[in-house]
mmCIF file of C-alpha atoms in Angstrom:
data_model
loop_
_atom_site.group_PDB
_atom_site.id
_atom_site.type_symbol
_atom_site.label_atom_id
_atom_site.label_comp_id
_atom_site.label_asym_id
_atom_site.label_seq_id
_atom_site.Cartn_x
_atom_site.Cartn_y
_atom_site.Cartn_z
ATOM 1 C CA GLN O 1 0.000 0.000 0.000
ATOM 2 C CA VAL O 2 1.036 3.594 -0.571
ATOM 3 C CA GLN O 3 2.862 5.210 2.320
ATOM 4 C CA LEU O 4 3.874 8.796 2.947
ATOM 5 C CA VAL O 5 6.069 9.089 6.022
ATOM 6 C CA GLU O 6 6.844 12.533 7.419
ATOM 7 C CA SER O 7 9.682 13.413 9.748
ATOM 8 C CA GLY O 8 11.506 16.466 11.044
ATOM 9 C CA GLY O 9 8.875 18.086 13.218
ATOM 10 C CA GLY O 10 9.520 19.240 16.750
ATOM 11 C CA LEU O 11 9.738 22.169 19.131
ATOM 12 C CA VAL O 12 11.615 25.261 17.990
ATOM 13 C CA GLN O 13 11.922 28.806 19.253
ATOM 14 C CA PRO O 14 10.521 31.728 17.267
ATOM 15 C CA GLY O 15 12.954 32.689 14.540
ATOM 16 C CA GLY O 16 14.306 29.163 14.312
ATOM 17 C CA SER O 17 14.310 26.674 11.462
ATOM 18 C CA LEU O 18 13.130 23.152 10.772
ATOM 19 C CA ARG O 19 13.234 20.926 7.724
ATOM 20 C CA LEU O 20 10.413 18.486 7.170
ATOM 21 C CA SER O 21 10.861 15.421 4.992
ATOM 22 C CA CYS O 22 8.305 13.101 3.461
ATOM 23 C CA VAL O 23 9.331 9.808 1.926
ATOM 24 C CA ALA O 24 6.860 8.155 -0.425
ATOM 25 C CA SER O 25 6.652 4.498 -1.268
ATOM 26 C CA ARG O 26 4.662 2.484 -3.799
ATOM 27 C CA ILE O 27 3.868 5.415 -6.064
ATOM 28 C CA THR O 28 5.533 6.683 -9.233
ATOM 29 C CA PHE O 29 6.772 9.659 -7.280
ATOM 30 C CA GLY O 30 7.954 11.750 -10.211
ATOM 31 C CA ARG O 31 4.448 11.873 -11.663
ATOM 32 C CA TYR O 32 2.819 13.265 -8.550
ATOM 33 C CA THR O 33 2.246 16.802 -7.425
ATOM 34 C CA MET O 34 3.492 16.922 -3.857
ATOM 35 C CA ALA O 35 2.369 19.341 -1.197
ATOM 36 C CA TRP O 36 2.523 20.219 2.462
ATOM 37 C CA TYR O 37 -0.613 21.093 4.382
ATOM 38 C CA ARG O 38 -1.038 22.084 7.998
ATOM 39 C CA GLN O 39 -3.866 21.973 10.477
ATOM 40 C CA VAL O 40 -4.534 23.364 13.925
ATOM 41 C CA PRO O 41 -7.356 22.119 16.142
ATOM 42 C CA GLY O 42 -10.719 23.563 15.180
ATOM 43 C CA LYS O 43 -9.566 24.842 11.804
ATOM 44 C CA GLN O 44 -9.572 23.488 8.275
ATOM 45 C CA ARG O 45 -6.470 21.925 6.828
ATOM 46 C CA GLU O 46 -4.545 24.591 4.924
ATOM 47 C CA LEU O 47 -2.296 24.238 1.865
ATOM 48 C CA VAL O 48 1.150 25.552 2.798
ATOM 49 C CA ALA O 49 3.209 24.780 -0.300
ATOM 50 C CA GLY O 50 3.061 22.623 -3.389
ATOM 51 C CA ILE O 51 5.437 21.444 -6.089
ATOM 52 C CA THR O 52 4.433 19.928 -9.398
ATOM 53 C CA SER O 53 6.119 17.079 -11.196
ATOM 54 C CA GLY O 54 7.798 19.721 -13.325
ATOM 55 C CA GLY O 55 9.120 21.601 -10.323
ATOM 56 C CA ASP O 56 6.735 24.546 -10.293
ATOM 57 C CA THR O 57 6.033 25.736 -6.771
ATOM 58 C CA ASN O 58 3.343 27.695 -4.983
ATOM 59 C CA TYR O 59 3.011 28.963 -1.413
ATOM 60 C CA VAL O 60 0.365 30.373 0.856
ATOM 61 C CA ASP O 61 1.034 34.080 1.330
ATOM 62 C CA SER O 62 1.834 33.746 5.026
ATOM 63 C CA VAL O 63 4.941 31.613 4.366
ATOM 64 C CA LYS O 64 6.311 33.229 1.212
ATOM 65 C CA GLY O 65 9.938 34.168 1.657
ATOM 66 C CA ARG O 66 10.287 31.933 4.718
ATOM 67 C CA PHE O 67 9.451 28.401 3.544
ATOM 68 C CA THR O 68 10.865 26.487 0.583
ATOM 69 C CA ILE O 69 9.456 23.292 -0.863
ATOM 70 C CA SER O 70 11.681 20.998 -2.908
ATOM 71 C CA ARG O 71 11.729 17.444 -4.151
ATOM 72 C CA ASP O 72 14.280 14.739 -4.877
ATOM 73 C CA ASN O 73 12.713 12.283 -7.291
ATOM 74 C CA ALA O 74 15.636 9.878 -6.974
ATOM 75 C CA LYS O 75 14.876 9.564 -3.259
ATOM 76 C CA ASN O 76 11.067 9.726 -3.536
ATOM 77 C CA THR O 77 11.235 12.576 -1.049
ATOM 78 C CA VAL O 78 9.712 16.012 -0.720
ATOM 79 C CA TYR O 79 11.072 18.581 1.712
ATOM 80 C CA LEU O 80 9.810 21.705 3.409
ATOM 81 C CA GLN O 81 12.523 24.027 4.657
ATOM 82 C CA MET O 82 10.988 26.362 7.220
ATOM 83 C CA ASN O 83 12.936 29.428 8.310
ATOM 84 C CA SER O 84 12.068 32.398 10.521
ATOM 85 C CA LEU O 85 9.394 30.342 12.197
ATOM 86 C CA LYS O 86 6.597 32.116 14.040
ATOM 87 C CA PRO O 87 4.248 30.889 16.770
ATOM 88 C CA GLU O 88 1.404 30.986 14.240
ATOM 89 C CA ASP O 89 3.216 28.308 12.228
ATOM 90 C CA THR O 90 2.450 25.850 15.024
ATOM 91 C CA ALA O 91 0.376 23.011 13.553
ATOM 92 C CA VAL O 92 0.405 19.417 12.464
ATOM 93 C CA TYR O 93 2.017 19.300 9.026
ATOM 94 C CA TYR O 94 0.829 16.736 6.510
ATOM 95 C CA CYS O 95 2.446 15.485 3.330
ATOM 96 C CA ASN O 96 0.140 15.099 0.318
ATOM 97 C CA ALA O 97 0.613 13.332 -3.009
ATOM 98 C CA LYS O 98 -1.830 13.984 -5.826
ATOM 99 C CA ASN O 99 -2.251 12.567 -9.289
ATOM 100 C CA LEU O 100 -5.258 10.476 -10.287
ATOM 101 C CA HIS O 101 -5.433 9.549 -6.616
ATOM 102 C CA THR O 102 -4.637 11.504 -3.478
ATOM 103 C CA PHE O 103 -2.641 10.192 -0.556
ATOM 104 C CA TRP O 104 -1.837 11.648 2.869
ATOM 105 C CA GLY O 105 0.835 11.093 5.443
ATOM 106 C CA GLN O 106 0.145 10.694 9.148
ATOM 107 C CA GLY O 107 1.361 14.175 10.047
ATOM 108 C CA THR O 108 4.191 15.611 12.092
ATOM 109 C CA GLN O 109 3.805 18.173 14.863
ATOM 110 C CA VAL O 110 5.589 21.511 14.590
ATOM 111 C CA THR O 111 5.509 23.714 17.669
ATOM 112 C CA VAL O 112 7.008 27.200 17.650
ATOM 113 C CA SER O 113 7.274 28.538 21.175
ATOM 114 C CA SER O 114 9.715 30.192 23.517
#
């Protein structure tokens, strides 16, 4: 079965950095649009950043200039480099793979707090 496994979350102080990774298995990774979403309790899941199979990227306005999404097709991995983190970035971050079908990871907690 398809698996998306996230890692790299944790507790970081405001202004700090984290890099999230998501390793995909049992999909033709290079054909999928990959994305990171985040969700806080009581709110809808929000698209943070996406990257197409061709490498085009898009970001929610609140993270532009601070977050960078990238992919390594040889490693079936998508990354989210998060810099200048703010308390409002605190959420569970989910990896998403979309083509004809959509798959989700289990999520990784990111907490930004002093």
